[in-house]
């Protein structure tokens, strides 16, 4: 036997040989890849998987023994997801059928800036915020519907086989509202006055 000096890149290859295979193996356990028609999305998911895998490997080196011996990779992923959800902030309102008259939705400005009556906010009708807050529903007028006309299953609270069909009641919708607060309010009834009472200091 004879000791020979070898170039540094060969020595590094001998020590880190198989690292690419280990990285591919770790990424394959919890892969985020999906079928895409756009090539950049596949690249994005590859970079995401690589980043998370590298973070896991760095965490095992920086804090030895922190993760359990078995299922350490899974434990790291679960703690990462929990941390992202706990530190995340929702920038948009959760999806819902209507808006309500919450303090965050109205502006504490003088009544003159809100106007004397509701104005048209757009071409699409939306539920009245004051009626939603007060729990008011639309009044069903039987004479509006044609005689012997069947009610759709989507507008009833009973099953199709039941003889006690009841039309679902929802808050009234309107195109009018407060332009400053950008909330819809009925033109008739106490809705506008209730809105003015909420903006009073």
mmCIF file of C-alpha atoms in Angstrom, residues 37-153:
data_model
loop_
_atom_site.group_PDB
_atom_site.id
_atom_site.type_symbol
_atom_site.label_atom_id
_atom_site.label_comp_id
_atom_site.label_asym_id
_atom_site.label_seq_id
_atom_site.Cartn_x
_atom_site.Cartn_y
_atom_site.Cartn_z
ATOM 1 C CA UNK A 37 -49.596 22.404 -18.387
ATOM 2 C CA UNK A 38 -47.155 25.205 -17.637
ATOM 3 C CA UNK A 39 -43.501 24.312 -17.274
ATOM 4 C CA UNK A 40 -42.678 27.006 -14.730
ATOM 5 C CA UNK A 41 -45.073 25.470 -12.174
ATOM 6 C CA UNK A 42 -43.165 22.190 -12.197
ATOM 7 C CA UNK A 43 -39.951 24.151 -11.632
ATOM 8 C CA UNK A 44 -41.585 26.061 -8.776
ATOM 9 C CA UNK A 45 -42.626 22.845 -7.011
ATOM 10 C CA UNK A 46 -39.153 21.382 -7.508
ATOM 11 C CA UNK A 47 -37.560 24.449 -5.909
ATOM 12 C CA UNK A 48 -40.101 24.328 -3.084
ATOM 13 C CA UNK A 49 -39.368 20.667 -2.351
ATOM 14 C CA UNK A 50 -35.620 21.322 -2.525
ATOM 15 C CA UNK A 51 -35.882 24.267 -0.129
ATOM 16 C CA UNK A 52 -37.925 22.369 2.447
ATOM 17 C CA UNK A 53 -35.637 19.340 2.228
ATOM 18 C CA UNK A 54 -32.531 21.499 2.676
ATOM 19 C CA UNK A 55 -34.126 23.190 5.690
ATOM 20 C CA UNK A 56 -34.759 19.796 7.225
ATOM 21 C CA UNK A 57 -31.159 18.724 6.684
ATOM 22 C CA UNK A 58 -29.854 21.978 8.146
ATOM 23 C CA UNK A 59 -32.100 21.595 11.198
ATOM 24 C CA UNK A 60 -30.662 18.163 11.930
ATOM 25 C CA UNK A 61 -27.140 19.613 11.808
ATOM 26 C CA UNK A 62 -27.803 22.796 13.792
ATOM 27 C CA UNK A 63 -29.746 21.123 16.622
ATOM 28 C CA UNK A 64 -28.615 17.493 16.881
ATOM 29 C CA UNK A 65 -31.084 15.232 18.656
ATOM 30 C CA UNK A 66 -34.011 17.686 18.391
ATOM 31 C CA UNK A 67 -36.002 15.482 16.041
ATOM 32 C CA UNK A 68 -36.917 11.899 16.943
ATOM 33 C CA UNK A 69 -34.808 9.120 15.516
ATOM 34 C CA UNK A 70 -37.712 7.692 13.544
ATOM 35 C CA UNK A 71 -40.085 9.802 11.448
ATOM 36 C CA UNK A 72 -37.877 12.854 11.921
ATOM 37 C CA UNK A 73 -38.630 14.118 8.426
ATOM 38 C CA UNK A 74 -42.382 13.846 8.989
ATOM 39 C CA UNK A 75 -42.143 15.602 12.354
ATOM 40 C CA UNK A 76 -40.212 18.454 10.759
ATOM 41 C CA UNK A 77 -42.844 18.843 8.028
ATOM 42 C CA UNK A 78 -45.712 18.871 10.522
ATOM 43 C CA UNK A 79 -44.032 21.472 12.722
ATOM 44 C CA UNK A 80 -43.267 23.587 9.645
ATOM 45 C CA UNK A 81 -46.922 23.540 8.560
ATOM 46 C CA UNK A 82 -48.112 24.459 12.066
ATOM 47 C CA UNK A 83 -45.628 27.335 12.276
ATOM 48 C CA UNK A 84 -46.702 28.707 8.888
ATOM 49 C CA UNK A 85 -50.375 28.627 9.852
ATOM 50 C CA UNK A 86 -49.746 30.181 13.274
ATOM 51 C CA UNK A 87 -47.682 33.050 11.867
ATOM 52 C CA UNK A 88 -49.846 33.565 8.791
ATOM 53 C CA UNK A 89 -52.301 36.418 8.452
ATOM 54 C CA UNK A 90 -55.402 36.411 6.282
ATOM 55 C CA UNK A 91 -55.341 39.481 4.053
ATOM 56 C CA UNK A 92 -58.819 38.936 2.622
ATOM 57 C CA UNK A 93 -62.140 38.321 4.270
ATOM 58 C CA UNK A 94 -63.251 34.697 4.417
ATOM 59 C CA UNK A 95 -65.755 33.780 1.705
ATOM 60 C CA UNK A 96 -69.328 34.149 2.793
ATOM 61 C CA UNK A 97 -72.744 34.856 1.389
ATOM 62 C CA UNK A 98 -73.133 38.412 2.715
ATOM 63 C CA UNK A 99 -71.413 41.313 4.443
ATOM 64 C CA UNK A 100 -72.291 42.494 7.917
ATOM 65 C CA UNK A 101 -72.261 45.876 9.622
ATOM 66 C CA UNK A 102 -69.117 45.329 11.639
ATOM 67 C CA UNK A 103 -67.038 48.163 12.996
ATOM 68 C CA UNK A 104 -64.271 47.283 10.545
ATOM 69 C CA UNK A 105 -66.659 47.782 7.600
ATOM 70 C CA UNK A 106 -67.834 51.300 8.433
ATOM 71 C CA UNK A 107 -66.058 54.651 8.638
ATOM 72 C CA UNK A 108 -66.535 56.813 11.723
ATOM 73 C CA UNK A 109 -67.093 59.945 9.679
ATOM 74 C CA UNK A 110 -69.759 62.664 9.969
ATOM 75 C CA UNK A 111 -73.154 61.747 8.594
ATOM 76 C CA UNK A 112 -72.848 64.398 5.876
ATOM 77 C CA UNK A 113 -69.992 62.479 4.264
ATOM 78 C CA UNK A 114 -72.078 59.300 4.089
ATOM 79 C CA UNK A 115 -74.916 61.058 2.301
ATOM 80 C CA UNK A 116 -78.612 61.568 2.934
ATOM 81 C CA UNK A 117 -79.838 58.347 1.335
ATOM 82 C CA UNK A 118 -78.416 55.165 -0.235
ATOM 83 C CA UNK A 119 -76.950 55.498 -3.707
ATOM 84 C CA UNK A 120 -76.346 52.910 -6.390
ATOM 85 C CA UNK A 121 -73.097 50.993 -5.864
ATOM 86 C CA UNK A 122 -73.140 48.829 -8.982
ATOM 87 C CA UNK A 123 -75.177 46.615 -11.249
ATOM 88 C CA UNK A 124 -75.037 43.537 -9.020
ATOM 89 C CA UNK A 125 -77.435 43.061 -6.148
ATOM 90 C CA UNK A 126 -76.017 42.110 -2.766
ATOM 91 C CA UNK A 127 -77.610 41.371 0.576
ATOM 92 C CA UNK A 128 -78.384 44.321 2.812
ATOM 93 C CA UNK A 129 -75.785 44.527 5.590
ATOM 94 C CA UNK A 130 -78.248 45.988 8.090
ATOM 95 C CA UNK A 131 -80.800 43.234 7.459
ATOM 96 C CA UNK A 132 -78.123 40.587 7.865
ATOM 97 C CA UNK A 133 -77.034 42.080 11.197
ATOM 98 C CA UNK A 134 -80.608 42.356 12.451
ATOM 99 C CA UNK A 135 -81.598 38.939 11.109
ATOM 100 C CA UNK A 136 -84.365 40.252 8.842
ATOM 101 C CA UNK A 137 -85.530 38.067 5.969
ATOM 102 C CA UNK A 138 -87.479 38.744 2.817
ATOM 103 C CA UNK A 139 -91.247 38.456 2.957
ATOM 104 C CA UNK A 140 -92.645 35.827 0.643
ATOM 105 C CA UNK A 141 -95.658 36.931 -1.342
ATOM 106 C CA UNK A 142 -97.638 33.964 -2.618
ATOM 107 C CA UNK A 143 -99.248 36.007 -5.376
ATOM 108 C CA UNK A 144 -95.855 36.646 -6.975
ATOM 109 C CA UNK A 145 -95.434 33.005 -8.020
ATOM 110 C CA UNK A 146 -97.564 31.403 -10.697
ATOM 111 C CA UNK A 147 -100.297 28.994 -9.562
ATOM 112 C CA UNK A 148 -99.378 25.292 -9.488
ATOM 113 C CA UNK A 149 -95.741 26.136 -10.190
ATOM 114 C CA UNK A 150 -93.343 23.694 -8.556
ATOM 115 C CA UNK A 151 -90.644 24.966 -6.246
ATOM 116 C CA UNK A 152 -87.101 23.976 -7.080
ATOM 117 C CA UNK A 153 -85.332 21.742 -4.600
#
